[in-house]
Each structure stands twice: as C-alpha cells, then as structure tokens.
Amino acid sequence: MYLLYGLLIFAMIFFLVLPITDARTVRMKLSIASSLGLMLVASLVVTRLIH
C-alpha cells in the first residue's frame, strides 16, 4: 500500500508543478489533482474498512 500511496502523491506533485499557460491547463490540473486526491482518500478508507 505504501507504494500505491507514494505513486499517487508523486503524480499529484507532478501535475501541481506543471506551468499554467491558459484556462484549459488550470482545469486539467484541478481535475487531475482532485481525482488523484479522491483516489488516495478512497484507498485509505477501503483499507481501513477491510481491517
């Protein structure tokens, strides 16, 4: 699970450091960051419910 968490956090950081050039890039960054954040939260909740 630590590998999954690390990959999700790395992907979020990668997309947050991309340069903002126009409104389409901002929407892309927000949607990717929020979806990766939701995936991280969902993976944390599912692992807690299993135990």
mmCIF file with all atom_site columns, C-alpha atoms in Angstrom:
data_model
loop_
_atom_site.group_PDB
_atom_site.id
_atom_site.type_symbol
_atom_site.label_atom_id
_atom_site.label_alt_id
_atom_site.label_comp_id
_atom_site.label_asym_id
_atom_site.label_entity_id
_atom_site.label_seq_id
_atom_site.pdbx_PDB_ins_code
_atom_site.Cartn_x
_atom_site.Cartn_y
_atom_site.Cartn_z
_atom_site.occupancy
_atom_site.B_iso_or_equiv
_atom_site.pdbx_formal_charge
_atom_site.auth_seq_id
_atom_site.auth_comp_id
_atom_site.auth_asym_id
_atom_site.auth_atom_id
_atom_site.pdbx_PDB_model_num
ATOM 1  C CA . MET A 1 1  ? 0.000   0.000  0.000   1.00 0.00 ? 1  MET A CA 1
ATOM 2  C CA . TYR A 1 2  ? 2.893   2.355  0.640   1.00 0.00 ? 2  TYR A CA 1
ATOM 3  C CA . LEU A 1 3  ? 3.914   2.030  -2.990  1.00 0.00 ? 3  LEU A CA 1
ATOM 4  C CA . LEU A 1 4  ? 0.388   2.971  -4.107  1.00 0.00 ? 4  LEU A CA 1
ATOM 5  C CA . TYR A 1 5  ? 0.313   5.958  -1.768  1.00 0.00 ? 5  TYR A CA 1
ATOM 6  C CA . GLY A 1 6  ? 3.735   7.073  -2.932  1.00 0.00 ? 6  GLY A CA 1
ATOM 7  C CA . LEU A 1 7  ? 2.747   6.841  -6.596  1.00 0.00 ? 7  LEU A CA 1
ATOM 8  C CA . LEU A 1 8  ? -0.458  8.808  -6.026  1.00 0.00 ? 8  LEU A CA 1
ATOM 9  C CA . ILE A 1 9  ? 1.335   11.539 -4.101  1.00 0.00 ? 9  ILE A CA 1
ATOM 10 C CA . PHE A 1 10 ? 4.105   11.676 -6.715  1.00 0.00 ? 10 PHE A CA 1
ATOM 11 C CA . ALA A 1 11 ? 1.525   12.033 -9.501  1.00 0.00 ? 11 ALA A CA 1
ATOM 12 C CA . MET A 1 12 ? -0.232  14.841 -7.613  1.00 0.00 ? 12 MET A CA 1
ATOM 13 C CA . ILE A 1 13 ? 3.043   16.713 -7.111  1.00 0.00 ? 13 ILE A CA 1
ATOM 14 C CA . PHE A 1 14 ? 3.988   16.220 -10.771 1.00 0.00 ? 14 PHE A CA 1
ATOM 15 C CA . PHE A 1 15 ? 0.758   17.764 -12.017 1.00 0.00 ? 15 PHE A CA 1
ATOM 16 C CA . LEU A 1 16 ? 0.921   20.603 -9.490  1.00 0.00 ? 16 LEU A CA 1
ATOM 17 C CA . VAL A 1 17 ? 4.345   21.766 -10.717 1.00 0.00 ? 17 VAL A CA 1
ATOM 18 C CA . LEU A 1 18 ? 3.320   21.940 -14.384 1.00 0.00 ? 18 LEU A CA 1
ATOM 19 C CA . PRO A 1 19 ? 3.295   25.528 -15.639 1.00 0.00 ? 19 PRO A CA 1
ATOM 20 C CA . ILE A 1 20 ? -0.057  27.275 -16.024 1.00 0.00 ? 20 ILE A CA 1
ATOM 21 C CA . THR A 1 21 ? -0.397  28.697 -19.523 1.00 0.00 ? 21 THR A CA 1
ATOM 22 C CA . ASP A 1 22 ? -4.140  29.022 -20.066 1.00 0.00 ? 22 ASP A CA 1
ATOM 23 C CA . ALA A 1 23 ? -7.540  28.230 -18.563 1.00 0.00 ? 23 ALA A CA 1
ATOM 24 C CA . ARG A 1 24 ? -7.585  24.748 -20.093 1.00 0.00 ? 24 ARG A CA 1
ATOM 25 C CA . THR A 1 25 ? -4.383  23.863 -18.227 1.00 0.00 ? 25 THR A CA 1
ATOM 26 C CA . VAL A 1 26 ? -5.878  25.118 -14.965 1.00 0.00 ? 26 VAL A CA 1
ATOM 27 C CA . ARG A 1 27 ? -8.978  22.965 -15.440 1.00 0.00 ? 27 ARG A CA 1
ATOM 28 C CA . MET A 1 28 ? -6.804  19.960 -16.301 1.00 0.00 ? 28 MET A CA 1
ATOM 29 C CA . LYS A 1 29 ? -4.628  20.437 -13.223 1.00 0.00 ? 29 LYS A CA 1
ATOM 30 C CA . LEU A 1 30 ? -7.623  20.861 -10.925 1.00 0.00 ? 30 LEU A CA 1
ATOM 31 C CA . SER A 1 31 ? -9.443  17.837 -12.294 1.00 0.00 ? 31 SER A CA 1
ATOM 32 C CA . ILE A 1 32 ? -6.376  15.587 -12.124 1.00 0.00 ? 32 ILE A CA 1
ATOM 33 C CA . ALA A 1 33 ? -5.383  16.761 -8.653  1.00 0.00 ? 33 ALA A CA 1
ATOM 34 C CA . SER A 1 34 ? -8.914  16.295 -7.325  1.00 0.00 ? 34 SER A CA 1
ATOM 35 C CA . SER A 1 35 ? -9.335  12.867 -8.918  1.00 0.00 ? 35 SER A CA 1
ATOM 36 C CA . LEU A 1 36 ? -5.968  11.697 -7.569  1.00 0.00 ? 36 LEU A CA 1
ATOM 37 C CA . GLY A 1 37 ? -6.902  13.075 -4.163  1.00 0.00 ? 37 GLY A CA 1
ATOM 38 C CA . LEU A 1 38 ? -10.176 11.181 -4.266  1.00 0.00 ? 38 LEU A CA 1
ATOM 39 C CA . MET A 1 39 ? -8.330  8.007  -5.236  1.00 0.00 ? 39 MET A CA 1
ATOM 40 C CA . LEU A 1 40 ? -5.952  8.475  -2.296  1.00 0.00 ? 40 LEU A CA 1
ATOM 41 C CA . VAL A 1 41 ? -8.816  9.034  0.142   1.00 0.00 ? 41 VAL A CA 1
ATOM 42 C CA . ALA A 1 42 ? -10.772 6.087  -1.266  1.00 0.00 ? 42 ALA A CA 1
ATOM 43 C CA . SER A 1 43 ? -7.778  3.781  -0.954  1.00 0.00 ? 43 SER A CA 1
ATOM 44 C CA . LEU A 1 44 ? -7.266  4.879  2.654   1.00 0.00 ? 44 LEU A CA 1
ATOM 45 C CA . VAL A 1 45 ? -10.935 4.340  3.526   1.00 0.00 ? 45 VAL A CA 1
ATOM 46 C CA . VAL A 1 46 ? -11.126 0.936  1.850   1.00 0.00 ? 46 VAL A CA 1
ATOM 47 C CA . THR A 1 47 ? -8.034  -0.332 3.637   1.00 0.00 ? 47 THR A CA 1
ATOM 48 C CA . ARG A 1 48 ? -9.447  0.862  6.980   1.00 0.00 ? 48 ARG A CA 1
ATOM 49 C CA . LEU A 1 49 ? -12.801 -0.830 6.328   1.00 0.00 ? 49 LEU A CA 1
ATOM 50 C CA . ILE A 1 50 ? -11.161 -4.125 5.430   1.00 0.00 ? 50 ILE A CA 1
ATOM 51 C CA . HIS A 1 51 ? -9.345  -4.301 8.772   1.00 0.00 ? 51 HIS A CA 1
#
